[in-house]
Amino acid sequence: MANNKGTTCSKVQSHEMLPVQILEKGVFRFDCSVHDRNNASPSISFKNSKHRDTPITNCHVNPTYTPTFECDMGEQRVNIKLPSGTSFYGTGEVSGQLERTGKRIFTWNTDAFNYDVETTSLYQSHPWILAVLPDGKAFGVLADTTRRCEIDLTKESNIKIIAPSSYPLITFGPFSSPADVLMSFSRAVGNYGSLHLSFPVDLNIFYVST
């Protein structure tokens, strides 16, 4: 793994992100550098912000997929390459089909009166992707930021997230099914219907597991 301890996302970089396991087995937080990890803003996505910032030490596994990043002009650009044939869901309130594969979505709330199938920003913004792998397993990705994000799913089996730097990336799994990913995700951010205002999940992804 590249040594990113001095990386501050102030100039173009190309490295693997640094993982630390949090919350429970299979859940990882990734940052561009130790500096970025130590100076990240508190999470408003997690039900308990401390859970995102506290490594767990009783489980020693390595992440299956490690994101890479580049930083340029104040933007953090993250890429995660997944197996060929992966399909994508989630991404918040977006018009059109439930499956988001091939789409580019912007998490930027708008009063989208009279929207159509081409509208990619509606009333809620959730930088969350549920990836269903070709073997039936599933993988979740959360960009833990309140800033405007571009979620680019146009490249086959690849997730690209662009937002003002820097922000932690949280991954869930891969687990055996979409339902297992969503259960792990809900333990992080809270259950649907709670009063946790920053709950970063859209109802659409729950249809995947029904």
Short mmCIF file of C-alpha atoms in Angstrom, two decimals, residues 9-167:
data_model
loop_
_atom_site.label_atom_id
_atom_site.label_comp_id
_atom_site.label_asym_id
_atom_site.label_seq_id
_atom_site.Cartn_x
_atom_site.Cartn_y
_atom_site.Cartn_z
CA CYS A 9 -5.48 16.42 -0.95
CA SER A 10 -3.96 19.75 -1.91
CA LYS A 11 -2.50 18.55 -5.21
CA VAL A 12 -2.93 15.74 -7.71
CA GLN A 13 -2.32 12.35 -6.09
CA SER A 14 -3.01 8.78 -7.14
CA HIS A 15 -2.97 6.29 -4.30
CA GLU A 16 -4.96 3.67 -2.50
CA MET A 17 -7.00 5.03 0.38
CA LEU A 18 -6.09 4.05 3.93
CA PRO A 19 -8.54 1.59 5.58
CA VAL A 20 -9.53 1.13 9.20
CA GLN A 21 -12.23 -1.26 10.36
CA ILE A 22 -15.11 0.31 12.27
CA LEU A 23 -18.48 -0.62 13.75
CA GLU A 24 -18.41 -4.37 12.95
CA LYS A 25 -16.78 -7.00 10.76
CA GLY A 26 -16.82 -6.02 7.10
CA VAL A 27 -17.31 -2.27 7.61
CA PHE A 28 -14.37 -0.05 6.69
CA ARG A 29 -13.62 3.64 6.78
CA PHE A 30 -11.21 4.92 4.11
CA ASP A 31 -9.32 8.22 4.10
CA CYS A 32 -6.73 9.73 1.79
CA SER A 33 -4.23 10.13 4.62
CA VAL A 34 -3.79 9.92 8.36
CA HIS A 35 -3.93 13.73 8.40
CA ASP A 36 -7.31 13.70 6.66
CA ARG A 37 -8.61 11.03 9.03
CA ASN A 38 -7.58 12.99 12.09
CA ASN A 39 -9.02 16.26 10.77
CA ALA A 40 -12.30 15.03 9.30
CA SER A 41 -15.49 16.81 10.29
CA PRO A 42 -17.82 14.90 12.63
CA SER A 43 -20.18 12.52 10.89
CA ILE A 44 -23.80 13.57 10.56
CA SER A 45 -24.63 10.33 8.74
CA PHE A 46 -23.87 7.91 11.55
CA LYS A 47 -26.40 7.53 14.34
CA ASN A 48 -23.46 7.81 16.72
CA SER A 49 -20.67 9.88 15.19
CA LYS A 50 -18.10 8.20 17.45
CA HIS A 51 -18.69 4.86 15.75
CA ARG A 52 -17.29 6.23 12.50
CA ASP A 53 -14.20 7.54 14.29
CA THR A 54 -13.44 4.57 16.55
CA PRO A 55 -11.49 1.61 15.08
CA ILE A 56 -12.43 -1.87 16.25
CA THR A 57 -9.54 -4.08 17.32
CA ASN A 58 -11.23 -7.44 17.91
CA CYS A 59 -11.53 -8.36 14.22
CA HIS A 60 -8.59 -8.56 11.84
CA VAL A 61 -9.67 -8.79 8.21
CA ASN A 62 -8.61 -6.86 5.12
CA PRO A 63 -11.03 -5.03 2.84
CA THR A 64 -12.05 -6.90 -0.30
CA TYR A 65 -12.15 -3.72 -2.37
CA THR A 66 -9.85 -0.77 -1.67
CA PRO A 67 -10.78 2.57 -3.26
CA THR A 68 -8.19 4.68 -5.02
CA PHE A 69 -8.21 8.46 -5.06
CA GLU A 70 -6.90 11.49 -6.85
CA CYS A 71 -7.01 15.04 -5.51
CA ASP A 72 -6.96 18.07 -7.76
CA MET A 73 -8.12 21.66 -7.39
CA GLY A 74 -9.70 20.98 -4.02
CA GLU A 75 -11.66 17.93 -5.20
CA GLN A 76 -11.36 14.37 -3.93
CA ARG A 77 -12.05 11.86 -6.72
CA VAL A 78 -12.57 8.31 -5.51
CA ASN A 79 -12.77 5.20 -7.69
CA ILE A 80 -13.85 1.69 -6.71
CA LYS A 81 -13.51 -1.03 -9.34
CA LEU A 82 -15.91 -3.94 -8.87
CA PRO A 83 -16.35 -7.25 -10.76
CA SER A 84 -17.70 -7.10 -14.30
CA GLY A 85 -21.48 -7.35 -14.34
CA THR A 86 -22.09 -5.38 -11.13
CA SER A 87 -25.33 -3.37 -11.02
CA PHE A 88 -25.94 -0.22 -8.98
CA TYR A 89 -28.83 1.10 -6.90
CA GLY A 90 -29.38 3.81 -4.27
CA THR A 91 -28.00 7.36 -4.82
CA GLY A 92 -30.95 9.15 -3.22
CA GLU A 93 -34.01 10.65 -4.87
CA VAL A 94 -33.45 10.37 -8.60
CA SER A 95 -36.06 10.08 -11.32
CA GLY A 96 -36.17 7.16 -13.74
CA GLN A 97 -35.57 3.48 -13.15
CA LEU A 98 -34.60 1.99 -9.80
CA GLU A 99 -31.34 0.65 -11.22
CA ARG A 100 -28.74 3.42 -11.47
CA THR A 101 -26.20 1.56 -13.61
CA GLY A 102 -24.92 3.86 -16.35
CA LYS A 103 -26.16 7.05 -14.67
CA ARG A 104 -24.38 10.15 -13.41
CA ILE A 105 -26.11 11.62 -10.35
CA PHE A 106 -25.52 14.88 -8.49
CA THR A 107 -26.41 15.04 -4.80
CA TRP A 108 -27.72 18.56 -4.86
CA ASN A 109 -31.24 19.24 -3.63
CA THR A 110 -33.54 21.15 -5.97
CA ASP A 111 -37.21 22.06 -6.07
CA ALA A 112 -37.73 19.80 -9.07
CA PHE A 113 -41.24 20.79 -10.10
CA ASN A 114 -42.43 19.00 -13.24
CA TYR A 115 -39.32 16.78 -13.35
CA ASP A 116 -38.84 14.09 -15.97
CA VAL A 117 -36.76 10.93 -16.41
CA GLU A 118 -33.64 12.98 -17.13
CA THR A 119 -33.74 14.88 -13.83
CA THR A 120 -30.94 13.68 -11.55
CA SER A 121 -31.48 15.91 -8.50
CA LEU A 122 -34.76 15.91 -6.60
CA TYR A 123 -35.69 16.74 -3.02
CA GLN A 124 -33.21 14.61 -1.06
CA SER A 125 -29.51 13.93 -1.57
CA HIS A 126 -27.96 10.71 -0.30
CA PRO A 127 -24.38 9.88 -1.37
CA TRP A 128 -25.00 6.15 -0.97
CA ILE A 129 -24.59 3.35 -3.52
CA LEU A 130 -25.74 -0.25 -3.23
CA ALA A 131 -23.79 -2.49 -5.60
CA VAL A 132 -25.15 -5.95 -6.41
CA LEU A 133 -22.30 -8.17 -7.57
CA PRO A 134 -22.68 -10.81 -10.30
CA ASP A 135 -22.47 -13.66 -7.75
CA GLY A 136 -25.44 -12.26 -5.82
CA LYS A 137 -23.40 -10.71 -3.01
CA ALA A 138 -23.74 -7.00 -2.31
CA PHE A 139 -21.54 -4.08 -1.36
CA GLY A 140 -22.42 -0.66 0.03
CA VAL A 141 -20.58 2.66 -0.31
CA LEU A 142 -21.26 5.86 1.63
CA ALA A 143 -19.45 9.15 1.00
CA ASP A 144 -19.71 10.74 4.43
CA THR A 145 -19.94 14.35 3.37
CA THR A 146 -22.59 17.06 3.23
CA ARG A 147 -20.96 18.68 0.21
CA ARG A 148 -22.21 18.44 -3.37
CA CYS A 149 -21.20 15.06 -4.82
CA GLU A 150 -21.04 13.73 -8.33
CA ILE A 151 -21.72 9.98 -8.39
CA ASP A 152 -20.55 8.64 -11.73
CA LEU A 153 -21.75 5.12 -12.56
CA THR A 154 -21.29 5.41 -16.33
CA LYS A 155 -18.14 3.27 -16.47
CA GLU A 156 -18.88 -0.45 -16.37
CA SER A 157 -18.72 -1.88 -12.82
CA ASN A 158 -16.99 1.22 -11.47
CA ILE A 159 -18.03 3.75 -8.83
CA LYS A 160 -16.57 7.23 -9.07
CA ILE A 161 -17.41 9.87 -6.46
CA ILE A 162 -16.26 13.47 -6.78
CA ALA A 163 -16.73 16.04 -4.02
CA PRO A 164 -14.78 18.87 -2.40
CA SER A 165 -12.02 17.32 -0.34
CA SER A 166 -11.63 15.75 1.93
CA TYR A 167 -14.23 13.24 3.12
#
